Amino acid sequence: MNVQEQITNYITSQPEPKRSDMQTLHMRILQVLPACKLWFDDGKNDENKTVSNPNIGYGFYTIKYADGKTRDFFQIGLSANKTGISVYILGIKDKTYLAQTYGKEIGKASVTGYCIKFKTLNDINIDILEAAIRYGVEVTSEN
């Protein structure tokens, strides 16, 4: 199964309204990053144990660890969780930036250093979420 099929299966496996919200977000992120690399992480480790929620990934980002090692990863992540949806914006060095810049305007969402979590799209301003995603892509592209 290719990445696009895995993504489609993951989105369609979600209950409504999460399924529609994730499909909308998936299409919106693809508009922001039209030629990006797509990723799918099923959330399982090498021993096939679930260690995280599955993630749809967009773009390309190299994580640099303190020990000098690197790992190729995605810039933007989209994941369903028990209470809603999480959007991950990786590579922003200033861990207060997302909350300070977008936290008040985005609506009913929890905004941390790299994650914006909300129950449904109706709870947030999707244009503000898109602005945060665009910022994250610009910042990681510069690094």
Coordinates of N, CA, C and O in Angstrom, one line a residue:
M1 N 0.9 -1.2 0.0 CA 0.0 0.0 0.0 C 0.9 1.2 0.0 O 1.8 1.4 0.8
N2 N 0.6 2.2 -0.9 CA 1.5 3.4 -1.0 C 1.0 4.4 0.1 O 0.0 4.2 0.7
V3 N 1.8 5.5 0.2 CA 1.5 6.5 1.3 C 0.1 7.1 1.1 O -0.6 7.3 2.0
Q4 N -0.2 7.5 -0.2 CA -1.5 8.1 -0.4 C -2.7 7.2 0.0 O -3.7 7.6 0.6
E5 N -2.6 5.9 -0.3 CA -3.6 4.9 0.2 C -3.7 4.8 1.7 O -4.7 4.7 2.3
Q6 N -2.5 4.8 2.3 CA -2.5 4.8 3.8 C -3.2 6.0 4.4 O -3.9 5.9 5.4
I7 N -2.9 7.2 3.8 CA -3.5 8.4 4.3 C -5.0 8.3 4.1 O -5.8 8.7 5.0
T8 N -5.5 7.9 2.9 CA -6.9 7.8 2.6 C -7.6 6.8 3.6 O -8.6 7.2 4.2
N9 N -7.0 5.7 3.8 CA -7.5 4.7 4.8 C -7.6 5.3 6.2 O -8.6 5.0 6.9
Y10 N -6.6 6.0 6.6 CA -6.5 6.6 7.9 C -7.7 7.6 8.1 O -8.4 7.6 9.1
I11 N -7.8 8.5 7.1 CA -8.8 9.5 7.2 C -10.2 8.9 7.2 O -11.1 9.2 8.1
T12 N -10.4 7.9 6.3 CA -11.8 7.3 6.2 C -12.1 6.4 7.4 O -13.3 6.2 7.7
S13 N -11.1 6.0 8.2 CA -11.4 5.2 9.4 C -11.8 6.0 10.5 O -12.3 5.5 11.5
Q14 N -11.8 7.3 10.4 CA -12.2 8.2 11.6 C -13.7 8.4 11.6 O -14.3 8.4 10.5
P15 N -14.3 8.5 12.7 CA -15.7 8.7 12.8 C -16.0 10.2 12.4 O -15.2 11.1 12.5
E16 N -17.3 10.4 12.0 CA -17.7 11.8 11.7 C -17.9 12.5 13.0 O -18.3 11.9 14.0
P17 N -17.7 13.8 13.1 CA -17.3 14.8 12.1 C -15.7 14.8 11.9 O -15.3 15.6 11.1
K18 N -15.0 14.0 12.7 CA -13.5 14.1 12.6 C -13.1 13.7 11.2 O -12.1 14.3 10.7
R19 N -13.7 12.8 10.6 CA -13.3 12.4 9.2 C -13.4 13.6 8.2 O -12.4 13.8 7.5
S20 N -14.5 14.3 8.2 CA -14.7 15.4 7.3 C -13.7 16.5 7.7 O -13.1 17.1 6.8
D21 N -13.5 16.8 9.0 CA -12.5 17.8 9.4 C -11.1 17.5 8.9 O -10.4 18.3 8.4
M22 N -10.7 16.2 9.1 CA -9.4 15.8 8.7 C -9.2 15.9 7.1 O -8.2 16.3 6.7
Q23 N -10.3 15.5 6.4 CA -10.2 15.6 5.0 C -10.0 17.1 4.5 O -9.2 17.4 3.7
T24 N -10.8 17.9 5.2 CA -10.7 19.4 4.9 C -9.3 19.9 5.2 O -8.7 20.6 4.4
L25 N -8.8 19.5 6.3 CA -7.4 19.9 6.7 C -6.4 19.4 5.7 O -5.4 20.0 5.3
H26 N -6.5 18.1 5.4 CA -5.6 17.5 4.5 C -5.5 18.2 3.1 O -4.5 18.6 2.6
M27 N -6.7 18.6 2.6 CA -6.8 19.3 1.3 C -6.2 20.7 1.5 O -5.5 21.2 0.6
R28 N -6.4 21.3 2.6 CA -5.9 22.7 2.9 C -4.4 22.7 3.0 O -3.8 23.6 2.5
I29 N -3.9 21.7 3.7 CA -2.4 21.6 3.8 C -1.8 21.4 2.4 O -0.7 21.9 2.1
L30 N -2.4 20.5 1.6 CA -1.9 20.3 0.3 C -2.0 21.5 -0.6 O -1.1 21.7 -1.5
Q31 N -2.9 22.4 -0.3 CA -2.9 23.7 -1.0 C -1.7 24.6 -0.6 O -1.2 25.3 -1.4
V32 N -1.4 24.5 0.7 CA -0.2 25.3 1.2 C 1.1 24.7 0.7 O 2.0 25.4 0.3
L33 N 1.1 23.4 0.6 CA 2.4 22.7 0.2 C 2.0 21.7 -1.0 O 2.1 20.5 -0.8
P34 N 1.7 22.3 -2.2 CA 1.2 21.5 -3.3 C 2.2 20.4 -3.8 O 1.7 19.3 -4.2
A35 N 3.5 20.5 -3.7 CA 4.4 19.5 -4.3 C 5.2 18.9 -3.1 O 6.3 18.3 -3.4
C36 N 4.6 18.9 -1.9 CA 5.4 18.4 -0.8 C 5.5 16.8 -0.8 O 4.7 16.1 -1.4
K37 N 6.5 16.4 0.0 CA 6.6 15.0 0.2 C 5.5 14.6 1.2 O 5.3 15.3 2.2
L38 N 4.8 13.5 1.0 CA 3.8 13.0 1.9 C 4.4 11.8 2.7 O 5.1 11.0 2.2
W39 N 4.0 11.8 4.0 CA 4.5 10.7 4.9 C 3.3 10.1 5.5 O 2.2 10.8 5.7
F40 N 3.4 8.9 6.0 CA 2.4 8.3 6.9 C 3.1 7.5 7.9 O 3.9 6.6 7.6
D41 N 2.9 7.8 9.2 CA 3.5 7.1 10.3 C 2.4 6.4 11.1 O 1.5 7.1 11.6
D42 N 2.4 5.1 11.1 CA 1.3 4.3 11.7 C 1.3 4.4 13.3 O 0.4 3.8 13.9
G43 N 2.3 5.0 13.8 CA 2.4 5.1 15.3 C 3.0 3.9 16.0 O 3.0 3.8 17.2
K44 N 3.6 3.0 15.2 CA 4.1 1.8 15.8 C 5.7 1.8 15.7 O 6.2 2.3 14.7
N45 N 6.3 1.2 16.7 CA 7.8 1.2 16.7 C 8.3 -0.1 16.0 O 7.5 -0.8 15.4
D46 N 9.6 -0.3 16.0 CA 10.2 -1.5 15.3 C 9.6 -2.8 15.8 O 9.7 -3.8 15.1
E47 N 9.1 -2.8 17.0 CA 8.6 -4.1 17.6 C 7.1 -4.2 17.4 O 6.4 -5.0 18.0
N48 N 6.5 -3.3 16.5 CA 5.1 -3.3 16.2 C 4.2 -2.9 17.4 O 3.0 -3.2 17.4
K49 N 4.8 -2.2 18.4 CA 4.0 -1.7 19.5 C 3.6 -0.3 19.2 O 4.3 0.5 18.7
T50 N 2.3 0.1 19.6 CA 1.8 1.4 19.4 C 2.5 2.4 20.3 O 2.4 2.2 21.6
V51 N 3.2 3.4 19.8 CA 3.9 4.3 20.7 C 3.3 5.8 20.5 O 3.7 6.7 21.3
S52 N 2.5 6.0 19.5 CA 1.9 7.3 19.3 C 0.7 7.1 18.4 O 0.5 6.1 17.8
N53 N -0.1 8.2 18.3 CA -1.2 8.2 17.3 C -0.6 8.2 15.9 O 0.4 8.8 15.7
P54 N -1.3 7.6 14.9 CA -0.8 7.7 13.5 C -0.8 9.1 13.1 O -1.5 10.0 13.6
N55 N 0.1 9.5 12.2 CA 0.3 10.8 11.7 C 0.4 10.9 10.2 O 1.1 10.0 9.6
I56 N -0.2 11.9 9.6 CA 0.0 12.2 8.2 C 1.0 13.3 8.3 O 0.9 14.3 9.0
G57 N 2.1 13.2 7.5 CA 3.1 14.2 7.4 C 3.2 14.8 6.1 O 3.0 14.2 5.0
Y58 N 3.6 16.1 6.1 CA 3.7 16.9 4.9 C 5.1 17.7 4.9 O 5.5 18.2 5.9
G59 N 5.8 17.7 3.8 CA 7.0 18.4 3.7 C 8.2 17.6 4.1 O 8.1 16.4 4.4
F60 N 9.3 18.3 4.2 CA 10.6 17.6 4.6 C 11.4 18.5 5.5 O 11.5 19.7 5.3
Y61 N 11.8 17.9 6.6 CA 12.6 18.6 7.7 C 13.6 17.6 8.2 O 13.3 16.5 8.5
T62 N 14.8 18.1 8.5 CA 15.8 17.3 9.1 C 15.9 17.7 10.6 O 16.3 18.8 10.9
I63 N 15.6 16.8 11.4 CA 15.8 17.0 12.9 C 17.2 16.8 13.2 O 17.9 15.8 12.8
K64 N 17.8 17.8 14.0 CA 19.2 17.7 14.4 C 19.2 17.5 15.9 O 18.7 18.3 16.7
Y65 N 19.7 16.4 16.4 CA 19.7 16.0 17.8 C 21.0 16.6 18.4 O 22.0 16.9 17.8
A66 N 21.0 16.7 19.8 CA 22.1 17.2 20.5 C 23.4 16.4 20.3 O 24.5 17.0 20.4
D67 N 23.2 15.1 20.1 CA 24.4 14.3 19.9 C 25.0 14.4 18.5 O 26.0 13.6 18.2
G68 N 24.4 15.2 17.7 CA 25.0 15.4 16.3 C 24.3 14.5 15.3 O 24.4 14.8 14.1
K69 N 23.5 13.6 15.7 CA 22.7 12.7 14.8 C 21.6 13.5 14.1 O 21.1 14.5 14.7
T70 N 21.2 13.1 13.0 CA 20.0 13.7 12.3 C 19.0 12.7 11.9 O 19.3 11.5 11.8
R71 N 17.8 13.1 11.6 CA 16.7 12.2 11.2 C 15.8 13.0 10.3 O 15.4 14.1 10.5
D72 N 15.5 12.4 9.1 CA 14.6 13.0 8.2 C 13.2 12.8 8.7 O 12.8 11.8 9.2
F73 N 12.4 13.9 8.6 CA 11.0 13.9 9.2 C 10.2 14.9 8.4 O 10.6 15.5 7.5
F74 N 8.9 15.0 8.8 CA 8.0 15.9 8.1 C 8.0 17.3 8.8 O 8.3 17.3 10.0
Q75 N 7.6 18.3 8.1 CA 7.5 19.7 8.7 C 6.2 19.8 9.4 O 6.1 20.4 10.5
I76 N 5.1 19.3 8.8 CA 3.7 19.5 9.3 C 3.1 18.1 9.5 O 3.3 17.2 8.7
G77 N 2.5 17.9 10.7 CA 1.9 16.6 11.0 C 0.4 16.8 11.3 O 0.0 17.9 11.8
L78 N -0.4 15.9 10.9 CA -1.9 15.9 11.2 C -2.2 14.6 11.8 O -1.9 13.5 11.2
S79 N -2.9 14.6 12.9 CA -3.2 13.4 13.7 C -4.5 13.5 14.4 O -4.9 14.6 14.9
A80 N -5.3 12.4 14.4 CA -6.5 12.3 15.2 C -6.1 11.9 16.6 O -5.1 11.1 16.8
N81 N -6.8 12.4 17.6 CA -6.5 11.9 19.0 C -7.9 11.7 19.6 O -8.9 11.9 19.0
K82 N -7.9 11.2 20.9 CA -9.2 10.9 21.5 C -10.2 12.0 21.6 O -11.4 11.8 21.4
T83 N -9.7 13.3 21.7 CA -10.6 14.4 21.9 C -10.7 15.3 20.7 O -11.5 16.2 20.7
G84 N -10.0 15.0 19.6 CA -10.1 15.8 18.4 C -9.0 15.6 17.5 O -8.7 14.5 17.1
I85 N -8.3 16.7 17.1 CA -7.3 16.7 16.0 C -6.1 17.5 16.5 O -6.3 18.5 17.2
S86 N -4.9 17.0 16.2 CA -3.7 17.8 16.5 C -3.0 18.1 15.2 O -2.9 17.3 14.3
V87 N -2.5 19.3 15.1 CA -1.6 19.7 13.9 C -0.3 20.1 14.6 O -0.2 20.9 15.5
Y88 N 0.8 19.4 14.0 CA 2.1 19.6 14.5 C 2.9 20.4 13.5 O 2.8 20.2 12.3
I89 N 3.6 21.4 14.1 CA 4.4 22.3 13.2 C 5.8 22.2 13.8 O 6.1 22.8 14.8
L90 N 6.6 21.5 13.1 CA 8.0 21.2 13.6 C 9.0 22.1 13.1 O 8.9 22.7 12.1
G91 N 10.0 22.3 14.0 CA 11.2 23.1 13.5 C 11.2 24.5 14.0 O 12.1 25.3 13.6
I92 N 10.2 25.0 14.7 CA 10.2 26.4 15.2 C 11.0 26.4 16.5 O 10.7 25.7 17.4
K93 N 12.1 27.1 16.4 CA 13.1 27.2 17.6 C 12.5 27.9 18.8 O 12.6 27.4 19.9
D94 N 11.7 28.9 18.6 CA 11.1 29.7 19.7 C 9.8 29.0 20.1 O 8.8 29.0 19.4
K95 N 9.9 28.2 21.2 CA 8.8 27.4 21.7 C 7.6 28.2 22.2 O 6.5 27.7 22.5
T96 N 7.7 29.5 22.3 CA 6.6 30.4 22.7 C 5.9 31.0 21.5 O 4.8 31.6 21.7
Y97 N 6.5 31.0 20.3 CA 6.0 31.7 19.2 C 4.6 31.4 18.8 O 3.8 32.3 18.6
L98 N 4.3 30.1 18.6 CA 2.9 29.7 18.2 C 1.8 30.2 19.1 O 0.9 30.8 18.7
A99 N 2.0 30.0 20.4 CA 1.0 30.4 21.4 C 0.9 31.9 21.4 O -0.2 32.4 21.5
Q100 N 2.0 32.6 21.4 CA 2.0 34.1 21.5 C 1.4 34.7 20.2 O 0.7 35.7 20.3
T101 N 1.7 34.2 19.1 CA 1.3 34.8 17.8 C -0.1 34.3 17.4 O -0.8 35.2 16.8
Y102 N -0.4 33.1 17.6 CA -1.7 32.6 17.1 C -2.7 32.1 18.1 O -3.9 32.0 17.8
G103 N -2.2 32.0 19.4 CA -3.1 31.4 20.4 C -4.4 32.2 20.7 O -5.4 31.6 20.9
K104 N -4.3 33.5 20.7 CA -5.5 34.3 21.0 C -6.5 34.3 19.9 O -7.7 34.4 20.1
E105 N -6.0 34.3 18.6 CA -6.9 34.5 17.5 C -7.4 33.1 16.9 O -8.4 33.2 16.2
I106 N -6.8 32.0 17.3 CA -7.2 30.8 16.6 C -8.5 30.2 17.1 O -9.2 29.5 16.4
G107 N -9.0 30.6 18.3 CA -10.2 30.0 18.8 C -10.0 29.0 19.9 O -9.0 29.1 20.6
K108 N -10.9 28.1 20.0 CA -10.9 27.1 21.1 C -9.9 26.0 20.7 O -10.2 25.0 20.2
A109 N -8.6 26.3 21.0 CA -7.5 25.3 20.7 C -6.5 25.4 21.8 O -6.3 26.5 22.4
S110 N -5.8 24.3 22.1 CA -4.6 24.3 22.9 C -3.4 24.5 22.0 O -3.2 23.7 21.1
V111 N -2.6 25.5 22.3 CA -1.4 25.8 21.5 C -0.2 25.7 22.3 O 0.0 26.4 23.3
T112 N 0.7 24.8 21.9 CA 2.0 24.6 22.7 C 3.1 25.0 21.7 O 2.9 25.6 20.7
G113 N 4.3 24.6 22.1 CA 5.5 25.0 21.3 C 5.5 24.5 19.9 O 6.0 25.2 19.0
Y114 N 4.8 23.4 19.6 CA 4.8 22.9 18.2 C 3.5 22.2 17.9 O 3.3 21.6 16.8
C115 N 2.5 22.2 18.7 CA 1.2 21.5 18.5 C 0.0 22.5 18.7 O 0.0 23.2 19.7
I116 N -0.9 22.4 17.8 CA -2.2 23.1 17.9 C -3.3 22.0 18.0 O -3.4 21.2 17.0
K117 N -4.0 21.8 19.1 CA -4.9 20.8 19.3 C -6.3 21.4 19.5 O -6.5 22.3 20.3
F118 N -7.3 20.8 18.8 CA -8.7 21.3 18.9 C -9.7 20.2 18.7 O -9.3 19.1 18.2
K119 N -10.9 20.4 19.1 CA -11.9 19.3 19.0 C -12.4 19.2 17.6 O -12.4 18.1 17.0
T120 N -12.9 20.3 17.0 CA -13.4 20.3 15.6 C -13.0 21.5 14.9 O -12.6 22.5 15.6
L121 N -13.1 21.5 13.6 CA -12.8 22.7 12.8 C -13.7 23.9 13.2 O -13.3 25.0 13.0
N122 N -14.9 23.6 13.6 CA -15.8 24.7 13.9 C -15.4 25.5 15.1 O -15.8 26.6 15.4
D123 N -14.4 24.9 15.9 CA -13.9 25.5 17.1 C -12.8 26.5 16.8 O -12.4 27.3 17.7
I124 N -12.3 26.5 15.6 CA -11.1 27.3 15.3 C -11.3 28.1 14.1 O -12.2 27.9 13.3
N125 N -10.4 29.1 13.9 CA -10.3 29.9 12.7 C -9.3 29.2 11.8 O -8.1 29.3 12.1
I126 N -9.8 28.5 10.7 CA -8.9 27.7 9.9 C -7.9 28.6 9.1 O -6.8 28.2 8.8
D127 N -8.2 29.9 8.9 CA -7.3 30.8 8.3 C -6.1 31.1 9.2 O -4.9 31.2 8.7
I128 N -6.3 31.2 10.5 CA -5.2 31.4 11.4 C -4.4 30.1 11.5 O -3.1 30.2 11.5
L129 N -5.0 29.0 11.5 CA -4.3 27.7 11.5 C -3.4 27.6 10.2 O -2.2 27.3 10.3
E130 N -3.9 28.0 9.1 CA -3.1 28.0 7.9 C -2.0 29.0 8.0 O -0.9 28.7 7.5
A131 N -2.2 30.1 8.6 CA -1.1 31.1 8.7 C 0.0 30.5 9.6 O 1.2 30.7 9.3
A132 N -0.3 29.8 10.6 CA 0.7 29.2 11.5 C 1.4 28.1 10.7 O 2.7 28.0 10.8
I133 N 0.7 27.3 9.9 CA 1.4 26.3 9.1 C 2.3 26.9 8.1 O 3.5 26.5 7.9
R134 N 1.9 28.0 7.4 CA 2.7 28.7 6.5 C 4.0 29.2 7.2 O 5.1 29.1 6.6
Y135 N 3.8 29.8 8.4 CA 5.0 30.3 9.1 C 5.9 29.1 9.4 O 7.2 29.3 9.2
G136 N 5.4 28.0 9.9 CA 6.3 26.9 10.2 C 7.0 26.4 9.0 O 8.2 26.0 9.1
V137 N 6.4 26.4 7.8 CA 7.1 25.9 6.6 C 8.2 26.9 6.2 O 9.3 26.5 5.8
E138 N 7.9 28.2 6.3 CA 8.9 29.2 6.0 C 10.1 29.1 6.9 O 11.3 29.1 6.4
V139 N 9.9 28.9 8.2 CA 11.0 28.9 9.2 C 11.8 27.6 9.0 O 13.0 27.7 9.0
T140 N 11.2 26.5 8.8 CA 12.0 25.3 8.6 C 12.7 25.2 7.2 O 13.7 24.6 7.1
S141 N 12.2 25.9 6.3 CA 12.8 26.0 5.0 C 14.1 26.8 5.0 O 15.0 26.6 4.3
E142 N 14.1 27.8 6.0 CA 15.3 28.6 6.1 C 16.4 27.9 6.9 O 17.6 28.3 6.7
N143 N 16.1 26.9 7.7 CA 17.1 26.3 8.5 C 17.9 25.3 7.7 O 17.6 24.7 6.8

